[in-house]
mmCIF file of C-alpha atoms in Angstrom:
data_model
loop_
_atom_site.group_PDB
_atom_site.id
_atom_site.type_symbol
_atom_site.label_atom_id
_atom_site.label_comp_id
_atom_site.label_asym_id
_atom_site.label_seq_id
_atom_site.Cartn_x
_atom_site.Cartn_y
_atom_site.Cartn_z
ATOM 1 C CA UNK A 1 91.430 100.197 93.409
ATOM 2 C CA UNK A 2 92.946 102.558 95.916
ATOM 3 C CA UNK A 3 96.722 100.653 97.245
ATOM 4 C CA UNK A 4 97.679 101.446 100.390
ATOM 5 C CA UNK A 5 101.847 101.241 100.873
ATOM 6 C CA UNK A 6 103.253 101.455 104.302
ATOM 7 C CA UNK A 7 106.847 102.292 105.449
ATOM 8 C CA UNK A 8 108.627 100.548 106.736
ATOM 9 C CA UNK A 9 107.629 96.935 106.608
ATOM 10 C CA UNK A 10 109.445 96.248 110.104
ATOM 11 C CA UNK A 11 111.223 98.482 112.694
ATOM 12 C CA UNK A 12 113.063 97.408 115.735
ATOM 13 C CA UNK A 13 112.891 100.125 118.816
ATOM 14 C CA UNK A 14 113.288 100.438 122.271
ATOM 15 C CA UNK A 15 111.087 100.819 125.440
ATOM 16 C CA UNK A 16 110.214 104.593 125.474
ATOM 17 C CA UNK A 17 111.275 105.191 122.097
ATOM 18 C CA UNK A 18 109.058 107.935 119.418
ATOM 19 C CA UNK A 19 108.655 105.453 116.495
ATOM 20 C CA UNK A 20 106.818 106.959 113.304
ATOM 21 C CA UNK A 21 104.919 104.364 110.787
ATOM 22 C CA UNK A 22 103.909 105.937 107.406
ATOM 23 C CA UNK A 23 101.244 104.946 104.934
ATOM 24 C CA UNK A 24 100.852 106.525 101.587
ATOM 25 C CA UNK A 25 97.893 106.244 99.799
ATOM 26 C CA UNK A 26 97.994 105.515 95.684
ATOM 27 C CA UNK A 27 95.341 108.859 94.988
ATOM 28 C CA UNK A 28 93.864 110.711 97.476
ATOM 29 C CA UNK A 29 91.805 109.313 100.218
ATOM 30 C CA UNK A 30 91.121 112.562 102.533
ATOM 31 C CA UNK A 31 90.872 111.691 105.900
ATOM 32 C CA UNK A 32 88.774 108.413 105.383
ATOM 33 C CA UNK A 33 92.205 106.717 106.879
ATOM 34 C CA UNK A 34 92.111 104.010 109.932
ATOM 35 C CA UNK A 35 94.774 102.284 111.831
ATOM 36 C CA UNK A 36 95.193 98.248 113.451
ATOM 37 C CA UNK A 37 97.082 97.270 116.403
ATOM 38 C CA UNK A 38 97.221 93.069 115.740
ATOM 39 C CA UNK A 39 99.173 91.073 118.360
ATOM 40 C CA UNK A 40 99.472 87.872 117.828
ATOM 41 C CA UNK A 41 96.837 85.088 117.980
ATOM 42 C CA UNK A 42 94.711 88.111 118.384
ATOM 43 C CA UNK A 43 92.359 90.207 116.272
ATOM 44 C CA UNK A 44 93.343 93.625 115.135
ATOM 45 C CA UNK A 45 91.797 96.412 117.151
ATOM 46 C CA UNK A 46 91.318 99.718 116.045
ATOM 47 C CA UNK A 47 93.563 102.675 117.064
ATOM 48 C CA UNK A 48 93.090 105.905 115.243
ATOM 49 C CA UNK A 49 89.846 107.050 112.731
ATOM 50 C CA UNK A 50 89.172 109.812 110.732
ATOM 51 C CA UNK A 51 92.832 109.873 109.944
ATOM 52 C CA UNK A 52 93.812 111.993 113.196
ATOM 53 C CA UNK A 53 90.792 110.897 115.779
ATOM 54 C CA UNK A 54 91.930 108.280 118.540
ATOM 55 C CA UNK A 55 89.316 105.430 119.296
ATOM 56 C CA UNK A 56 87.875 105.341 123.176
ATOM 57 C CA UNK A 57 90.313 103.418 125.477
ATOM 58 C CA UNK A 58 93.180 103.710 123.293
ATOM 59 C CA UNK A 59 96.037 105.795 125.554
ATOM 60 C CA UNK A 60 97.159 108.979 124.310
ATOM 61 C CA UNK A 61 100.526 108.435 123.455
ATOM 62 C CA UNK A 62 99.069 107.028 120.185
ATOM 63 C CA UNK A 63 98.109 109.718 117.474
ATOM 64 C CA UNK A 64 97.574 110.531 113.795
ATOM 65 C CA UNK A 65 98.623 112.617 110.959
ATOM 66 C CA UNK A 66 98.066 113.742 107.473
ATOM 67 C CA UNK A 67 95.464 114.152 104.437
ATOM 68 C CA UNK A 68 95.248 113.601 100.951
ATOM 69 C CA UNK A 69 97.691 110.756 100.481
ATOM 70 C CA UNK A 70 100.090 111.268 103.022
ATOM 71 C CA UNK A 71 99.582 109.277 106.781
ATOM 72 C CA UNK A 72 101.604 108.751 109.883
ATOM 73 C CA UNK A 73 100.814 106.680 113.141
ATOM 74 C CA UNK A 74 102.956 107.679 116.122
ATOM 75 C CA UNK A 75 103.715 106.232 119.347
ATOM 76 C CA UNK A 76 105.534 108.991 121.621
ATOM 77 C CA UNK A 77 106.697 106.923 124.182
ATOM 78 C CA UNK A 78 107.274 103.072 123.247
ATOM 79 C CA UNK A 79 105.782 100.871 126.038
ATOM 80 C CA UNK A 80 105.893 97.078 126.726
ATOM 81 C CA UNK A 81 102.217 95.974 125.389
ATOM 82 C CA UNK A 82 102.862 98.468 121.822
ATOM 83 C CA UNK A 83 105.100 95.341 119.930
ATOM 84 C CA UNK A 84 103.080 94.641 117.803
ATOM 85 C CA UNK A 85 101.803 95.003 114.262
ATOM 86 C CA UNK A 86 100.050 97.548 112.842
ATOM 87 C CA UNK A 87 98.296 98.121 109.817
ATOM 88 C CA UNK A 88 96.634 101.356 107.735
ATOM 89 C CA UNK A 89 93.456 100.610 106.010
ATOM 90 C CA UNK A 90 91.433 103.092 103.527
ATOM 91 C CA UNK A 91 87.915 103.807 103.367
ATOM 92 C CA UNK A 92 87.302 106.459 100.892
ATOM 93 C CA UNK A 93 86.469 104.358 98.057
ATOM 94 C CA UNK A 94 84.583 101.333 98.717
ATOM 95 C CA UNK A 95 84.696 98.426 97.463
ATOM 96 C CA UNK A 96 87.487 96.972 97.985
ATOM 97 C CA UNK A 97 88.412 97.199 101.503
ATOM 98 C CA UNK A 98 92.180 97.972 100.860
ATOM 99 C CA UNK A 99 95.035 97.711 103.514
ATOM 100 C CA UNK A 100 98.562 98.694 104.185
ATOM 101 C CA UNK A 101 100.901 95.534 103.964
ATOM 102 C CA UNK A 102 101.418 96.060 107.579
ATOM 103 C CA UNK A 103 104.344 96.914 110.127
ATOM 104 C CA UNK A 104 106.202 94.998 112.547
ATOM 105 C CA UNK A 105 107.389 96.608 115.336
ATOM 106 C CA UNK A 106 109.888 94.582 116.938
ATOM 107 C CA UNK A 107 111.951 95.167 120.638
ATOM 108 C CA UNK B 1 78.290 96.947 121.961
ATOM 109 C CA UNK B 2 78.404 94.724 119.084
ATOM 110 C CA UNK B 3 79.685 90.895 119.871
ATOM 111 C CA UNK B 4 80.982 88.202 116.975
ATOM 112 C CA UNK B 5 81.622 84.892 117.909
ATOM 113 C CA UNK B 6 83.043 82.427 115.450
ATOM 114 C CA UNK B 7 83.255 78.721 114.822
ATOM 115 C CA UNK B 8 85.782 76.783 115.264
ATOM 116 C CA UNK B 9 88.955 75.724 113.615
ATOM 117 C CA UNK B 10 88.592 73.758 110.700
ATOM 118 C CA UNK B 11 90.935 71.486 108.120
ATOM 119 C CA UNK B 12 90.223 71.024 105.491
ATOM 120 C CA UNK B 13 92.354 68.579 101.872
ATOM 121 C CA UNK B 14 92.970 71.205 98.759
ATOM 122 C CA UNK B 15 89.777 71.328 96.795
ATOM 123 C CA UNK B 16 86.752 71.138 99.649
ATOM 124 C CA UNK B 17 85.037 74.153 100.753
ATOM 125 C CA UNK B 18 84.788 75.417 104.304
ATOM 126 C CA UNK B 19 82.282 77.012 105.879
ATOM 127 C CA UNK B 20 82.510 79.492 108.983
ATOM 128 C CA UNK B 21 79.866 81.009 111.100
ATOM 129 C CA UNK B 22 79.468 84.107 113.379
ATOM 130 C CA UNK B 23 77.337 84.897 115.711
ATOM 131 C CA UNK B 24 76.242 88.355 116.386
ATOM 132 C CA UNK B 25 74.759 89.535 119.865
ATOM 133 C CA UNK B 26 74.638 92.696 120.854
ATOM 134 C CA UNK B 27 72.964 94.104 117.714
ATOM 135 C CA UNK B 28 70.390 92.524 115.017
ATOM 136 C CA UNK B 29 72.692 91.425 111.856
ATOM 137 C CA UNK B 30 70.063 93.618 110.062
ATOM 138 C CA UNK B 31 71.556 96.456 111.782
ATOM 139 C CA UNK B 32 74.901 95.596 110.705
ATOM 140 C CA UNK B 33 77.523 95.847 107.670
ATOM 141 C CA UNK B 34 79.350 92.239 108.651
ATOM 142 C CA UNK B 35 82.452 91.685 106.089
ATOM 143 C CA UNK B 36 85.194 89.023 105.916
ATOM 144 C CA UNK B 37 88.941 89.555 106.287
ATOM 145 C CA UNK B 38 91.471 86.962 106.716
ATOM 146 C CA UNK B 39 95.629 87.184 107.654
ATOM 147 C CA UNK B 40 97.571 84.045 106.094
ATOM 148 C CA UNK B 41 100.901 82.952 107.560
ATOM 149 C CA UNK B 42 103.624 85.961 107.181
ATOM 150 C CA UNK B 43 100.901 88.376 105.379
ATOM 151 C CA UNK B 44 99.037 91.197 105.727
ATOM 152 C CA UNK B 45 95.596 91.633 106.231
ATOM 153 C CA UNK B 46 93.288 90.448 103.433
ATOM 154 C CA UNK B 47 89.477 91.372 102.407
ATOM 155 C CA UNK B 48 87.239 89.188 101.256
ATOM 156 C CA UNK B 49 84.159 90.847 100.958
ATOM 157 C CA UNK B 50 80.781 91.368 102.856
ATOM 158 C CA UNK B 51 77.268 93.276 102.368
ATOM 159 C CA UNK B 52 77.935 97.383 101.472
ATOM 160 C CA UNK B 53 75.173 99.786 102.030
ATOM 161 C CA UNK B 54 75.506 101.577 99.656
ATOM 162 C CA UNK B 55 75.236 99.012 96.618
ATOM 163 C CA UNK B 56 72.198 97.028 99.173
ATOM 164 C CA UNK B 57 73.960 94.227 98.557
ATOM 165 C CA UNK B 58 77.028 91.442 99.086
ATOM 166 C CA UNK B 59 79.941 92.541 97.137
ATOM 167 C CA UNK B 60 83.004 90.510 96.488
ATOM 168 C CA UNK B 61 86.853 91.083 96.705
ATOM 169 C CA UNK B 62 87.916 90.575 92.868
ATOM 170 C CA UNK B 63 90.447 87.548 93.669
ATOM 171 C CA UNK B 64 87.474 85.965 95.455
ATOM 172 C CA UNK B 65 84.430 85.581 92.943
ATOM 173 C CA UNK B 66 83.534 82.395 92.249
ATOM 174 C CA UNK B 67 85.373 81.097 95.116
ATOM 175 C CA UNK B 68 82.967 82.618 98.046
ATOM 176 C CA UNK B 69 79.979 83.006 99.009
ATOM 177 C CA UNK B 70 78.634 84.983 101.928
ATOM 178 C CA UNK B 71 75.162 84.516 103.441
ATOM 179 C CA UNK B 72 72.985 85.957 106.902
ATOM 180 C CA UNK B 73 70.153 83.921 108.642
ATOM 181 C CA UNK B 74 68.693 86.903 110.258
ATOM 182 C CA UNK B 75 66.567 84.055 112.729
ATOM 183 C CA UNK B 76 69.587 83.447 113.657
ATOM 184 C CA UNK B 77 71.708 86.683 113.765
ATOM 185 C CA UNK B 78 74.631 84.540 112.170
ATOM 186 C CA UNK B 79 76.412 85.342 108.944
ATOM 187 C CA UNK B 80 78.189 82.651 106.855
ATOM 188 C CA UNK B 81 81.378 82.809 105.000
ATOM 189 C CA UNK B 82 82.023 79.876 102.717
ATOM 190 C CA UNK B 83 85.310 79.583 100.445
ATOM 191 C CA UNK B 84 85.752 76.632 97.886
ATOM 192 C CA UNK B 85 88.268 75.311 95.718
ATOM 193 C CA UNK B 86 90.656 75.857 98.300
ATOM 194 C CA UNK B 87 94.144 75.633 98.199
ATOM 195 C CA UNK B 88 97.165 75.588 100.282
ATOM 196 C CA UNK B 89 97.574 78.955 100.193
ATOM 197 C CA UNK B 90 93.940 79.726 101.730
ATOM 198 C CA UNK B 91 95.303 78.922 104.934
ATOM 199 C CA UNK B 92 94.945 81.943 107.066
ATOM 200 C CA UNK B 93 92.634 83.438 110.117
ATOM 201 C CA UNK B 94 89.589 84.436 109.058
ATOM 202 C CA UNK B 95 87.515 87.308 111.040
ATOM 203 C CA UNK B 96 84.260 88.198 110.578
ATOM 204 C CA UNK B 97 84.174 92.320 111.264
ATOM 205 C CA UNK B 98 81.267 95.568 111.681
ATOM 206 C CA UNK B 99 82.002 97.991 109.338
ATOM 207 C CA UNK B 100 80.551 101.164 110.137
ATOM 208 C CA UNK B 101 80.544 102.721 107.010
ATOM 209 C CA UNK B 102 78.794 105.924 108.974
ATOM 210 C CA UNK B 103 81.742 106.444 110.440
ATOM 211 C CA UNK B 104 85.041 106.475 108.513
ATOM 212 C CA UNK B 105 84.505 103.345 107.140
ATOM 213 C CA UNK B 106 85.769 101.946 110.562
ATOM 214 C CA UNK B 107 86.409 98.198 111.518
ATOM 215 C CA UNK B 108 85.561 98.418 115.069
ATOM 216 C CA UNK B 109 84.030 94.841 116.167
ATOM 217 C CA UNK B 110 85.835 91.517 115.408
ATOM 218 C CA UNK B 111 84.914 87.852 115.780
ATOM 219 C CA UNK B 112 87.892 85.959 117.295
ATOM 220 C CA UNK B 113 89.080 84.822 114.083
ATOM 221 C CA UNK B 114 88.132 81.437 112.911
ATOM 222 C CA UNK B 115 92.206 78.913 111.130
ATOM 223 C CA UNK B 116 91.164 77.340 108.500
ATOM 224 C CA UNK B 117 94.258 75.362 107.724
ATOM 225 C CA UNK B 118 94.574 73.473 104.158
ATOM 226 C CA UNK B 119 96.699 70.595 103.977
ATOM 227 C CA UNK B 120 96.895 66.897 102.208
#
């Protein structure tokens, strides 16, 4: 099975702050790399597909990186409504469905 | 625009089984790739399993088999997620979620999310 490890586990920031989440991939995966938003008491939502592709609705301060084994999700400008988790999830090799451990972003 | 709409919250004494529903409108459950993930208290999200098309059939997260069982009434358009044996540590949210595998594999509709909570 493919393991998905993100970095880091929780990160504190600041209204308008760049913040930079990281998920590395145990063999290569491509681009067949998706990231979660959860808030609590809420299901997840999706943010970014295709590794680098963002998902209709979701604002543009939110992108994707990377290939291979190598991932990052960044926010450019922290807002309000982004605290929240977030989580990476693979979809190269299927089955299992396999997903990062998640990040808390924190004010 | 697919829809999922889950039963309710459920407890349940270690060793019963449980047994959630969802509801799909929008689309035909035939049309769909419905799988199970859960998040327990201060974890990450968690897999269970659900039907792949590639294999035409209802595979199983590892940790799971045994344990589950996942089942569609398509005169319905509801799919079934049933977990036995359970144990404290089965508490969690559950979701029911579309996969489309024709596009990255995505998890791009989600039921509500169904707490099962196990307790004596």
């Amino acid at each position: 099975d493919i393991q998905m490890t993100q970095s880091p586990s929780s990160l504190s920031a600041s209204v308008g702050d760049r913040v930079t989440i990281t998920c590395r991939a145990s063999e290569s995966i491509t681009t067949y790399l998706n990231w979660y938003q959860q808030k609590p008491g809420k299901a997840p939502h999706l943010l970014i597909y295709g590794a680098t592709r963002l998902q209709s609705g979701v604002p543009s301060r939110f992108s994707g990186d990377g290939g291979g084994t190598d991932f990052t999700l960044t926010i450019s400008s922290l807002q309000p409504e982004d605290f929240a988790t977030y989580y990476c999830q693979q979809s190269y090799i299927t089955p299992p469905i396999t997903f990062g451990q998640g990040t808390r972003l924190d004010i | 625009q697919v829809q999922l709409v889950q039963s309710g919250a459920e407890v349940k004494k270690p060793g019963a089984s449980v047994k959630v529903s969802c509801q799909v409108s929008g689309y035909t459950l035939t049309e769909l790739s419905i799988h199970w993930v859960r998040r327990a208290p201060g974890k990450g999200l968690e897999w269970l399993g659900g039907f792949h098309p590639e294999d035409g059939e209802t595979i199983y997260a590892q940790k799971f088999q045994g344990r589950v069982t996942m089942t569609e009434d398509t005169s319905t358009d509801t799919a079934y997620m049933e977990l036995g044996s359970l144990r404290s540590d089965d508490t969690a949210v559950y979701y029911c979620v579309h996969i489309d595998f024709d596009d990255y594999g995505t998890l791009d509709s989600w039921g509500q999310g169904t707490l099962v909570t196990v307790s004596s």
